[in-house]
JSON list of C-alpha atoms in Angstrom, two decimals:
[
{"chain": "A", "resi": 5, "resn": "MET", "atom": "CA", "xyz": [21.76, -28.45, 0.36]},
{"chain": "A", "resi": 6, "resn": "ALA", "atom": "CA", "xyz": [20.32, -26.04, -2.34]},
{"chain": "A", "resi": 7, "resn": "VAL", "atom": "CA", "xyz": [20.23, -22.27, -2.10]},
{"chain": "A", "resi": 8, "resn": "LYS", "atom": "CA", "xyz": [16.94, -20.77, -2.12]},
{"chain": "A", "resi": 9, "resn": "SER", "atom": "CA", "xyz": [17.96, -17.81, -4.04]},
{"chain": "A", "resi": 10, "resn": "SER", "atom": "CA", "xyz": [20.29, -16.90, -6.79]},
{"chain": "A", "resi": 11, "resn": "SER", "atom": "CA", "xyz": [21.39, -13.82, -4.92]},
{"chain": "A", "resi": 12, "resn": "PRO", "atom": "CA", "xyz": [24.60, -13.85, -3.06]},
{"chain": "A", "resi": 13, "resn": "LEU", "atom": "CA", "xyz": [24.88, -14.70, 0.50]},
{"chain": "A", "resi": 14, "resn": "HIS", "atom": "CA", "xyz": [26.51, -11.84, 2.60]},
{"chain": "A", "resi": 15, "resn": "VAL", "atom": "CA", "xyz": [28.00, -13.21, 5.89]},
{"chain": "A", "resi": 16, "resn": "TYR", "atom": "CA", "xyz": [28.85, -10.47, 8.41]},
{"chain": "A", "resi": 17, "resn": "LEU", "atom": "CA", "xyz": [31.16, -11.66, 11.45]},
{"chain": "A", "resi": 18, "resn": "LEU", "atom": "CA", "xyz": [30.78, -9.13, 14.03]},
{"chain": "A", "resi": 19, "resn": "ALA", "atom": "CA", "xyz": [33.59, -8.79, 16.77]},
{"chain": "A", "resi": 20, "resn": "GLY", "atom": "CA", "xyz": [32.93, -8.08, 20.27]},
{"chain": "A", "resi": 21, "resn": "VAL", "atom": "CA", "xyz": [35.07, -5.88, 22.83]},
{"chain": "A", "resi": 22, "resn": "LYS", "atom": "CA", "xyz": [38.76, -6.20, 22.79]},
{"chain": "A", "resi": 23, "resn": "THR", "atom": "CA", "xyz": [38.98, -8.34, 19.82]},
{"chain": "A", "resi": 24, "resn": "THR", "atom": "CA", "xyz": [42.12, -8.84, 17.72]},
{"chain": "A", "resi": 25, "resn": "THR", "atom": "CA", "xyz": [42.15, -8.36, 13.92]},
{"chain": "A", "resi": 26, "resn": "CYS", "atom": "CA", "xyz": [42.65, -12.23, 13.30]},
{"chain": "A", "resi": 27, "resn": "ALA", "atom": "CA", "xyz": [40.14, -13.49, 15.60]},
{"chain": "A", "resi": 28, "resn": "PHE", "atom": "CA", "xyz": [37.94, -14.66, 12.91]},
{"chain": "A", "resi": 29, "resn": "ASN", "atom": "CA", "xyz": [40.44, -16.00, 10.57]},
{"chain": "A", "resi": 30, "resn": "ALA", "atom": "CA", "xyz": [39.84, -19.56, 11.18]},
{"chain": "A", "resi": 31, "resn": "CYS", "atom": "CA", "xyz": [36.02, -19.10, 11.27]},
{"chain": "A", "resi": 32, "resn": "LYS", "atom": "CA", "xyz": [35.99, -17.48, 8.14]},
{"chain": "A", "resi": 33, "resn": "ALA", "atom": "CA", "xyz": [38.20, -19.97, 6.37]},
{"chain": "A", "resi": 34, "resn": "ARG", "atom": "CA", "xyz": [36.00, -22.82, 7.67]},
{"chain": "A", "resi": 35, "resn": "LEU", "atom": "CA", "xyz": [32.67, -21.08, 6.79]},
{"chain": "A", "resi": 36, "resn": "GLU", "atom": "CA", "xyz": [33.85, -20.40, 3.28]},
{"chain": "A", "resi": 37, "resn": "GLU", "atom": "CA", "xyz": [35.08, -24.04, 2.79]},
{"chain": "A", "resi": 38, "resn": "GLN", "atom": "CA", "xyz": [31.70, -25.70, 4.05]},
{"chain": "A", "resi": 39, "resn": "LEU", "atom": "CA", "xyz": [29.40, -23.07, 2.07]},
{"chain": "A", "resi": 40, "resn": "HIS", "atom": "CA", "xyz": [31.36, -23.60, -1.17]},
{"chain": "A", "resi": 41, "resn": "SER", "atom": "CA", "xyz": [31.19, -27.26, -0.62]},
{"chain": "A", "resi": 42, "resn": "GLU", "atom": "CA", "xyz": [27.48, -27.04, -0.89]},
{"chain": "A", "resi": 43, "resn": "GLY", "atom": "CA", "xyz": [27.27, -24.94, -3.81]},
{"chain": "A", "resi": 44, "resn": "ILE", "atom": "CA", "xyz": [26.80, -21.64, -1.85]},
{"chain": "A", "resi": 45, "resn": "ASP", "atom": "CA", "xyz": [29.23, -18.81, -2.72]},
{"chain": "A", "resi": 46, "resn": "PRO", "atom": "CA", "xyz": [29.45, -16.57, 0.08]},
{"chain": "A", "resi": 47, "resn": "LEU", "atom": "CA", "xyz": [30.88, -12.99, 0.41]},
{"chain": "A", "resi": 48, "resn": "ILE", "atom": "CA", "xyz": [32.19, -13.10, 4.21]},
{"chain": "A", "resi": 49, "resn": "HIS", "atom": "CA", "xyz": [32.88, -9.62, 5.76]},
{"chain": "A", "resi": 50, "resn": "VAL", "atom": "CA", "xyz": [34.75, -9.13, 9.15]},
{"chain": "A", "resi": 51, "resn": "LEU", "atom": "CA", "xyz": [33.37, -6.05, 10.98]},
{"chain": "A", "resi": 52, "resn": "PHE", "atom": "CA", "xyz": [34.44, -4.48, 14.30]},
{"chain": "A", "resi": 53, "resn": "PRO", "atom": "CA", "xyz": [31.44, -2.47, 15.69]},
{"chain": "A", "resi": 54, "resn": "TYR", "atom": "CA", "xyz": [33.47, -1.28, 18.77]},
{"chain": "A", "resi": 55, "resn": "GLY", "atom": "CA", "xyz": [36.96, -1.31, 17.37]},
{"chain": "A", "resi": 56, "resn": "ASP", "atom": "CA", "xyz": [39.60, -3.99, 17.73]},
{"chain": "A", "resi": 57, "resn": "ALA", "atom": "CA", "xyz": [41.86, -4.79, 20.68]},
{"chain": "A", "resi": 58, "resn": "SER", "atom": "CA", "xyz": [43.99, -1.51, 20.18]},
{"chain": "A", "resi": 59, "resn": "ARG", "atom": "CA", "xyz": [40.91, 0.58, 21.13]},
{"chain": "A", "resi": 60, "resn": "ASN", "atom": "CA", "xyz": [40.22, 1.66, 24.70]},
{"chain": "A", "resi": 61, "resn": "VAL", "atom": "CA", "xyz": [38.24, -1.02, 26.34]},
{"chain": "A", "resi": 62, "resn": "VAL", "atom": "CA", "xyz": [36.16, 1.14, 28.58]},
{"chain": "A", "resi": 63, "resn": "LYS", "atom": "CA", "xyz": [34.85, 3.12, 25.81]},
{"chain": "A", "resi": 64, "resn": "GLN", "atom": "CA", "xyz": [33.92, -0.07, 23.99]},
{"chain": "A", "resi": 65, "resn": "VAL", "atom": "CA", "xyz": [32.06, -1.55, 26.98]},
{"chain": "A", "resi": 66, "resn": "LEU", "atom": "CA", "xyz": [30.06, 1.81, 27.12]},
{"chain": "A", "resi": 67, "resn": "GLU", "atom": "CA", "xyz": [29.09, 1.35, 23.42]},
{"chain": "A", "resi": 68, "resn": "VAL", "atom": "CA", "xyz": [27.77, -2.05, 23.88]},
{"chain": "A", "resi": 69, "resn": "LYS", "atom": "CA", "xyz": [25.51, -1.08, 26.51]},
{"chain": "A", "resi": 70, "resn": "THR", "atom": "CA", "xyz": [23.72, 1.15, 24.01]},
{"chain": "A", "resi": 71, "resn": "ASP", "atom": "CA", "xyz": [23.15, -2.09, 21.95]},
{"chain": "A", "resi": 72, "resn": "LEU", "atom": "CA", "xyz": [21.52, -3.92, 24.74]},
{"chain": "A", "resi": 73, "resn": "SER", "atom": "CA", "xyz": [18.09, -1.89, 24.67]},
{"chain": "A", "resi": 74, "resn": "ASN", "atom": "CA", "xyz": [15.06, -2.89, 22.62]},
{"chain": "A", "resi": 75, "resn": "ARG", "atom": "CA", "xyz": [13.80, 0.88, 22.77]},
{"chain": "A", "resi": 76, "resn": "MET", "atom": "CA", "xyz": [13.14, 2.34, 19.29]},
{"chain": "A", "resi": 77, "resn": "HIS", "atom": "CA", "xyz": [15.23, 5.35, 19.87]},
{"chain": "A", "resi": 78, "resn": "ALA", "atom": "CA", "xyz": [18.23, 3.83, 21.59]},
{"chain": "A", "resi": 79, "resn": "GLY", "atom": "CA", "xyz": [21.58, 4.89, 20.70]},
{"chain": "A", "resi": 80, "resn": "ARG", "atom": "CA", "xyz": [22.74, 1.39, 19.27]},
{"chain": "A", "resi": 81, "resn": "ILE", "atom": "CA", "xyz": [25.88, 2.75, 18.64]},
{"chain": "A", "resi": 82, "resn": "GLY", "atom": "CA", "xyz": [27.58, -0.60, 17.18]},
{"chain": "A", "resi": 83, "resn": "GLY", "atom": "CA", "xyz": [24.53, -1.32, 15.55]},
{"chain": "A", "resi": 84, "resn": "ARG", "atom": "CA", "xyz": [24.35, 1.78, 13.67]},
{"chain": "A", "resi": 85, "resn": "LEU", "atom": "CA", "xyz": [27.99, 1.46, 12.77]},
{"chain": "A", "resi": 86, "resn": "VAL", "atom": "CA", "xyz": [27.44, -1.59, 10.99]},
{"chain": "A", "resi": 87, "resn": "TRP", "atom": "CA", "xyz": [24.27, -0.36, 9.52]},
{"chain": "A", "resi": 88, "resn": "GLU", "atom": "CA", "xyz": [26.20, 2.50, 8.14]},
{"chain": "A", "resi": 89, "resn": "GLN", "atom": "CA", "xyz": [29.07, 0.36, 6.78]},
{"chain": "A", "resi": 90, "resn": "ILE", "atom": "CA", "xyz": [26.51, -2.29, 4.84]},
{"chain": "A", "resi": 91, "resn": "LYS", "atom": "CA", "xyz": [23.36, -0.57, 4.16]},
{"chain": "A", "resi": 92, "resn": "ASP", "atom": "CA", "xyz": [24.12, 0.18, 0.44]},
{"chain": "A", "resi": 93, "resn": "ASN", "atom": "CA", "xyz": [25.61, -3.42, -0.32]},
{"chain": "A", "resi": 94, "resn": "VAL", "atom": "CA", "xyz": [23.17, -5.53, 1.36]},
{"chain": "A", "resi": 95, "resn": "ARG", "atom": "CA", "xyz": [20.03, -3.91, 0.15]},
{"chain": "A", "resi": 96, "resn": "GLY", "atom": "CA", "xyz": [17.65, -6.45, -1.22]},
{"chain": "A", "resi": 97, "resn": "GLN", "atom": "CA", "xyz": [20.00, -9.20, -0.61]},
{"chain": "A", "resi": 98, "resn": "ARG", "atom": "CA", "xyz": [20.37, -12.38, 1.63]},
{"chain": "A", "resi": 99, "resn": "ALA", "atom": "CA", "xyz": [22.33, -11.75, 4.86]},
{"chain": "A", "resi": 100, "resn": "LEU", "atom": "CA", "xyz": [23.66, -13.81, 7.59]},
{"chain": "A", "resi": 101, "resn": "PHE", "atom": "CA", "xyz": [24.94, -12.14, 10.79]},
{"chain": "A", "resi": 102, "resn": "ILE", "atom": "CA", "xyz": [27.15, -13.72, 13.22]},
{"chain": "A", "resi": 103, "resn": "GLY", "atom": "CA", "xyz": [28.26, -11.90, 16.19]},
{"chain": "A", "resi": 104, "resn": "HIS", "atom": "CA", "xyz": [30.62, -12.73, 19.11]},
{"chain": "A", "resi": 105, "resn": "SER", "atom": "CA", "xyz": [30.01, -11.11, 22.47]},
{"chain": "A", "resi": 106, "resn": "GLY", "atom": "CA", "xyz": [28.98, -7.59, 22.14]},
{"chain": "A", "resi": 107, "resn": "GLY", "atom": "CA", "xyz": [29.07, -8.26, 18.18]},
{"chain": "A", "resi": 108, "resn": "GLY", "atom": "CA", "xyz": [25.87, -10.27, 18.89]},
{"chain": "A", "resi": 109, "resn": "ALA", "atom": "CA", "xyz": [24.14, -7.15, 20.21]},
{"chain": "A", "resi": 110, "resn": "ALA", "atom": "CA", "xyz": [25.40, -5.12, 17.10]},
{"chain": "A", "resi": 111, "resn": "ALA", "atom": "CA", "xyz": [24.32, -7.75, 14.78]},
{"chain": "A", "resi": 112, "resn": "TYR", "atom": "CA", "xyz": [20.71, -7.72, 16.03]},
{"chain": "A", "resi": 113, "resn": "GLN", "atom": "CA", "xyz": [20.56, -3.93, 16.19]},
{"chain": "A", "resi": 114, "resn": "ALA", "atom": "CA", "xyz": [21.99, -3.31, 12.58]},
{"chain": "A", "resi": 115, "resn": "ALA", "atom": "CA", "xyz": [19.41, -6.21, 11.25]},
{"chain": "A", "resi": 116, "resn": "ARG", "atom": "CA", "xyz": [16.47, -4.38, 13.11]},
{"chain": "A", "resi": 117, "resn": "LEU", "atom": "CA", "xyz": [17.63, -0.97, 11.62]},
{"chain": "A", "resi": 118, "resn": "LEU", "atom": "CA", "xyz": [17.88, -2.59, 8.09]},
{"chain": "A", "resi": 119, "resn": "GLU", "atom": "CA", "xyz": [14.41, -4.25, 8.43]},
{"chain": "A", "resi": 120, "resn": "GLU", "atom": "CA", "xyz": [12.79, -0.97, 9.77]},
{"chain": "A", "resi": 121, "resn": "GLU", "atom": "CA", "xyz": [13.84, 0.84, 6.68]},
{"chain": "A", "resi": 122, "resn": "GLY", "atom": "CA", "xyz": [12.85, -1.97, 4.31]},
{"chain": "A", "resi": 123, "resn": "ALA", "atom": "CA", "xyz": [16.15, -2.73, 2.93]},
{"chain": "A", "resi": 124, "resn": "LEU", "atom": "CA", "xyz": [16.43, -6.31, 4.47]},
{"chain": "A", "resi": 125, "resn": "HIS", "atom": "CA", "xyz": [13.91, -9.15, 4.66]},
{"chain": "A", "resi": 126, "resn": "ASP", "atom": "CA", "xyz": [15.82, -12.30, 4.17]},
{"chain": "A", "resi": 127, "resn": "TYR", "atom": "CA", "xyz": [18.28, -12.66, 6.79]},
{"chain": "A", "resi": 128, "resn": "ARG", "atom": "CA", "xyz": [19.27, -14.57, 9.98]},
{"chain": "A", "resi": 129, "resn": "VAL", "atom": "CA", "xyz": [21.21, -13.39, 12.99]},
{"chain": "A", "resi": 130, "resn": "VAL", "atom": "CA", "xyz": [23.42, -15.77, 15.16]},
{"chain": "A", "resi": 131, "resn": "GLN", "atom": "CA", "xyz": [24.48, -14.55, 18.53]},
{"chain": "A", "resi": 132, "resn": "VAL", "atom": "CA", "xyz": [27.34, -16.23, 20.18]},
{"chain": "A", "resi": 133, "resn": "GLY", "atom": "CA", "xyz": [28.30, -15.83, 23.98]},
{"chain": "A", "resi": 134, "resn": "SER", "atom": "CA", "xyz": [26.69, -12.51, 23.63]},
{"chain": "A", "resi": 135, "resn": "PRO", "atom": "CA", "xyz": [24.95, -10.24, 26.33]},
{"chain": "A", "resi": 136, "resn": "ARG", "atom": "CA", "xyz": [21.19, -10.82, 26.42]},
{"chain": "A", "resi": 137, "resn": "THR", "atom": "CA", "xyz": [19.56, -8.28, 24.19]},
{"chain": "A", "resi": 138, "resn": "PRO", "atom": "CA", "xyz": [15.67, -8.01, 24.19]},
{"chain": "A", "resi": 139, "resn": "ILE", "atom": "CA", "xyz": [14.47, -9.37, 20.66]},
{"chain": "A", "resi": 140, "resn": "HIS", "atom": "CA", "xyz": [11.55, -7.68, 18.92]},
{"chain": "A", "resi": 141, "resn": "PRO", "atom": "CA", "xyz": [8.61, -10.47, 18.63]},
{"chain": "A", "resi": 142, "resn": "ASP", "atom": "CA", "xyz": [8.58, -9.89, 14.97]},
{"chain": "A", "resi": 143, "resn": "MET", "atom": "CA", "xyz": [12.32, -11.01, 14.74]},
{"chain": "A", "resi": 144, "resn": "ARG", "atom": "CA", "xyz": [12.31, -13.73, 17.26]},
{"chain": "A", "resi": 145, "resn": "ASP", "atom": "CA", "xyz": [12.27, -16.57, 14.56]},
{"chain": "A", "resi": 146, "resn": "LYS", "atom": "CA", "xyz": [15.23, -15.05, 12.41]},
{"chain": "A", "resi": 147, "resn": "VAL", "atom": "CA", "xyz": [17.24, -14.90, 15.66]},
{"chain": "A", "resi": 148, "resn": "SER", "atom": "CA", "xyz": [19.38, -17.69, 17.46]},
{"chain": "A", "resi": 149, "resn": "TYR", "atom": "CA", "xyz": [21.64, -17.46, 20.61]},
{"chain": "A", "resi": 150, "resn": "PHE", "atom": "CA", "xyz": [24.41, -19.97, 21.45]},
{"chain": "A", "resi": 151, "resn": "HIS", "atom": "CA", "xyz": [26.41, -20.05, 24.97]},
{"chain": "A", "resi": 152, "resn": "SER", "atom": "CA", "xyz": [28.94, -22.13, 26.51]},
{"chain": "A", "resi": 153, "resn": "VAL", "atom": "CA", "xyz": [27.92, -24.73, 29.24]},
{"chain": "A", "resi": 154, "resn": "ASP", "atom": "CA", "xyz": [29.92, -26.94, 31.47]},
{"chain": "A", "resi": 155, "resn": "SER", "atom": "CA", "xyz": [29.87, -30.95, 31.54]},
{"chain": "A", "resi": 156, "resn": "PHE", "atom": "CA", "xyz": [26.50, -30.49, 33.47]},
{"chain": "A", "resi": 157, "resn": "GLY", "atom": "CA", "xyz": [24.85, -28.32, 30.82]},
{"chain": "A", "resi": 158, "resn": "LYS", "atom": "CA", "xyz": [25.06, -25.24, 32.86]},
{"chain": "A", "resi": 159, "resn": "LEU", "atom": "CA", "xyz": [25.77, -22.02, 31.61]},
{"chain": "A", "resi": 160, "resn": "ASN", "atom": "CA", "xyz": [29.46, -20.94, 32.22]},
{"chain": "A", "resi": 161, "resn": "ASP", "atom": "CA", "xyz": [30.04, -17.90, 30.18]},
{"chain": "A", "resi": 162, "resn": "PRO", "atom": "CA", "xyz": [29.57, -14.79, 32.42]},
{"chain": "A", "resi": 163, "resn": "ILE", "atom": "CA", "xyz": [28.91, -12.46, 29.54]},
{"chain": "A", "resi": 164, "resn": "SER", "atom": "CA", "xyz": [25.85, -14.59, 28.86]},
{"chain": "A", "resi": 165, "resn": "ARG", "atom": "CA", "xyz": [24.35, -13.51, 31.94]},
{"chain": "A", "resi": 166, "resn": "ILE", "atom": "CA", "xyz": [24.76, -9.97, 31.05]},
{"chain": "A", "resi": 167, "resn": "GLY", "atom": "CA", "xyz": [21.27, -8.08, 30.06]},
{"chain": "A", "resi": 168, "resn": "SER", "atom": "CA", "xyz": [17.80, -9.42, 30.19]},
{"chain": "A", "resi": 169, "resn": "TRP", "atom": "CA", "xyz": [15.00, -11.01, 27.96]},
{"chain": "A", "resi": 170, "resn": "GLY", "atom": "CA", "xyz": [12.41, -10.60, 30.59]},
{"chain": "A", "resi": 171, "resn": "GLY", "atom": "CA", "xyz": [9.36, -8.64, 30.44]},
{"chain": "A", "resi": 172, "resn": "TRP", "atom": "CA", "xyz": [5.92, -8.75, 32.20]},
{"chain": "A", "resi": 173, "resn": "ILE", "atom": "CA", "xyz": [2.97, -10.79, 30.93]},
{"chain": "A", "resi": 174, "resn": "ARG", "atom": "CA", "xyz": [-0.69, -11.35, 32.25]},
{"chain": "A", "resi": 175, "resn": "SER", "atom": "CA", "xyz": [-1.24, -14.50, 33.75]},
{"chain": "A", "resi": 176, "resn": "ARG", "atom": "CA", "xyz": [-4.53, -16.28, 34.90]},
{"chain": "A", "resi": 177, "resn": "GLY", "atom": "CA", "xyz": [-6.63, -13.68, 36.66]},
{"chain": "A", "resi": 178, "resn": "TYR", "atom": "CA", "xyz": [-4.87, -10.74, 34.92]},
{"chain": "A", "resi": 179, "resn": "VAL", "atom": "CA", "xyz": [-2.23, -10.74, 37.55]},
{"chain": "A", "resi": 180, "resn": "PRO", "atom": "CA", "xyz": [1.23, -9.52, 36.08]},
{"chain": "A", "resi": 181, "resn": "ARG", "atom": "CA", "xyz": [3.97, -11.82, 36.09]},
{"chain": "A", "resi": 182, "resn": "TRP", "atom": "CA", "xyz": [7.46, -11.72, 35.21]},
{"chain": "A", "resi": 183, "resn": "ASN", "atom": "CA", "xyz": [8.49, -13.93, 32.31]},
{"chain": "A", "resi": 184, "resn": "ARG", "atom": "CA", "xyz": [12.39, -14.10, 31.73]},
{"chain": "A", "resi": 185, "resn": "PHE", "atom": "CA", "xyz": [12.09, -15.36, 28.31]},
{"chain": "A", "resi": 186, "resn": "LYS", "atom": "CA", "xyz": [9.51, -12.96, 26.98]},
{"chain": "A", "resi": 187, "resn": "TYR", "atom": "CA", "xyz": [11.72, -11.31, 24.68]},
{"chain": "A", "resi": 188, "resn": "ALA", "atom": "CA", "xyz": [14.51, -13.85, 24.02]},
{"chain": "A", "resi": 189, "resn": "PRO", "atom": "CA", "xyz": [15.48, -15.15, 20.70]},
{"chain": "A", "resi": 190, "resn": "GLY", "atom": "CA", "xyz": [13.54, -17.94, 18.82]},
{"chain": "A", "resi": 191, "resn": "TYR", "atom": "CA", "xyz": [16.27, -20.36, 19.62]},
{"chain": "A", "resi": 192, "resn": "VAL", "atom": "CA", "xyz": [18.60, -20.83, 22.36]},
{"chain": "A", "resi": 193, "resn": "GLU", "atom": "CA", "xyz": [21.27, -23.62, 22.88]},
{"chain": "A", "resi": 194, "resn": "GLY", "atom": "CA", "xyz": [24.15, -24.21, 24.99]},
{"chain": "A", "resi": 195, "resn": "ILE", "atom": "CA", "xyz": [27.60, -25.73, 23.50]},
{"chain": "A", "resi": 196, "resn": "PRO", "atom": "CA", "xyz": [29.98, -27.62, 25.74]},
{"chain": "A", "resi": 197, "resn": "THR", "atom": "CA", "xyz": [33.15, -25.72, 24.75]},
{"chain": "A", "resi": 198, "resn": "VAL", "atom": "CA", "xyz": [36.59, -25.85, 26.17]},
{"chain": "A", "resi": 199, "resn": "GLY", "atom": "CA", "xyz": [38.03, -22.65, 27.53]},
{"chain": "A", "resi": 200, "resn": "GLY", "atom": "CA", "xyz": [36.06, -19.31, 28.30]},
{"chain": "A", "resi": 201, "resn": "HIS", "atom": "CA", "xyz": [34.10, -16.81, 26.59]},
{"chain": "A", "resi": 202, "resn": "ALA", "atom": "CA", "xyz": [36.83, -15.71, 24.06]},
{"chain": "A", "resi": 203, "resn": "HIS", "atom": "CA", "xyz": [37.15, -19.26, 22.80]},
{"chain": "A", "resi": 204, "resn": "TYR", "atom": "CA", "xyz": [33.97, -20.11, 20.77]},
{"chain": "A", "resi": 205, "resn": "PHE", "atom": "CA", "xyz": [35.91, -19.86, 17.35]},
{"chain": "A", "resi": 206, "resn": "ARG", "atom": "CA", "xyz": [39.25, -21.31, 18.41]},
{"chain": "A", "resi": 207, "resn": "THR", "atom": "CA", "xyz": [40.81, -24.55, 17.21]},
{"chain": "A", "resi": 208, "resn": "GLU", "atom": "CA", "xyz": [43.65, -26.33, 18.90]},
{"chain": "A", "resi": 209, "resn": "PRO", "atom": "CA", "xyz": [44.26, -26.40, 21.77]},
{"chain": "A", "resi": 210, "resn": "TYR", "atom": "CA", "xyz": [40.66, -25.97, 22.54]},
{"chain": "A", "resi": 211, "resn": "VAL", "atom": "CA", "xyz": [39.61, -29.54, 21.73]},
{"chain": "A", "resi": 212, "resn": "ASP", "atom": "CA", "xyz": [37.56, -31.90, 23.67]},
{"chain": "A", "resi": 213, "resn": "THR", "atom": "CA", "xyz": [38.15, -35.59, 24.69]},
{"chain": "A", "resi": 214, "resn": "ASN", "atom": "CA", "xyz": [36.56, -36.68, 21.24]},
{"chain": "A", "resi": 215, "resn": "ALA", "atom": "CA", "xyz": [39.11, -34.27, 19.51]},
{"chain": "A", "resi": 216, "resn": "VAL", "atom": "CA", "xyz": [36.35, -31.77, 18.30]},
{"chain": "A", "resi": 217, "resn": "CYS", "atom": "CA", "xyz": [37.57, -28.28, 18.55]},
{"chain": "A", "resi": 218, "resn": "ASN", "atom": "CA", "xyz": [35.54, -25.43, 19.85]},
{"chain": "A", "resi": 219, "resn": "LEU", "atom": "CA", "xyz": [35.32, -23.76, 16.26]},
{"chain": "A", "resi": 220, "resn": "ASP", "atom": "CA", "xyz": [33.78, -27.17, 14.80]},
{"chain": "A", "resi": 221, "resn": "LYS", "atom": "CA", "xyz": [31.46, -27.23, 17.62]},
{"chain": "A", "resi": 222, "resn": "THR", "atom": "CA", "xyz": [30.09, -23.83, 17.10]},
{"chain": "A", "resi": 223, "resn": "ILE", "atom": "CA", "xyz": [29.81, -23.80, 13.44]},
{"chain": "A", "resi": 224, "resn": "SER", "atom": "CA", "xyz": [28.12, -27.22, 13.32]},
{"chain": "A", "resi": 225, "resn": "ARG", "atom": "CA", "xyz": [25.29, -25.83, 15.87]},
{"chain": "A", "resi": 226, "resn": "VAL", "atom": "CA", "xyz": [24.82, -22.83, 13.90]},
{"chain": "A", "resi": 227, "resn": "ARG", "atom": "CA", "xyz": [24.55, -24.71, 10.60]},
{"chain": "A", "resi": 228, "resn": "GLU", "atom": "CA", "xyz": [22.11, -26.91, 11.88]},
{"chain": "A", "resi": 229, "resn": "TRP", "atom": "CA", "xyz": [19.91, -24.00, 13.16]},
{"chain": "A", "resi": 230, "resn": "LEU", "atom": "CA", "xyz": [20.19, -22.63, 9.55]},
{"chain": "A", "resi": 231, "resn": "LYS", "atom": "CA", "xyz": [18.99, -25.83, 7.82]},
{"chain": "A", "resi": 232, "resn": "GLY", "atom": "CA", "xyz": [16.09, -24.89, 5.61]},
{"chain": "A", "resi": 233, "resn": "TRP", "atom": "CA", "xyz": [17.13, -21.37, 5.14]},
{"chain": "A", "resi": 234, "resn": "LEU", "atom": "CA", "xyz": [20.52, -21.74, 3.48]}
]
């Protein structure tokens, strides 16, 4: 698969609440291996918008809540922290944001801030096991959302039930009707993972009956969505 541009691909892995500093090690290594095999030379950065596992969890959760709003002047604490850290390096470059849990909300908000100031245009945002953050209509096609499902295809990650994509629309006869997907990402998919919310990027022992680990499942689905852009 050929790269569309000669500019480097910046990949940002964004952690959620109470995440250890080594949580993305396997994911980073696997992404580097796969992208290099396709002739892509990525610059992969691991960021902690709300601090790591050593920080007070209540403060982290309260900061995540500020990133769940789509209001123009919302606090966006995690998103603004990421924006501040990367704005000088990513300007005019290609960027891929992959955020787990609250990191998915921060990823979207950071990308939106960068786009609002005209610093970023060629990018994609991947939210994994994240709270539902309303996505601006102009950004829908650049944002994907992956969540864990059980053997029946039913959502089984409680964090993915937090927040809302809903909004009012006018139906026939101009009667307002609530559409729960009005502000949803452009692509939403369930992944049959083993374990719980914290295990999307884990290898053994989080392996299914076909010997496929959660990390490979998650990366495989993300890469499939990114086809045509990478």
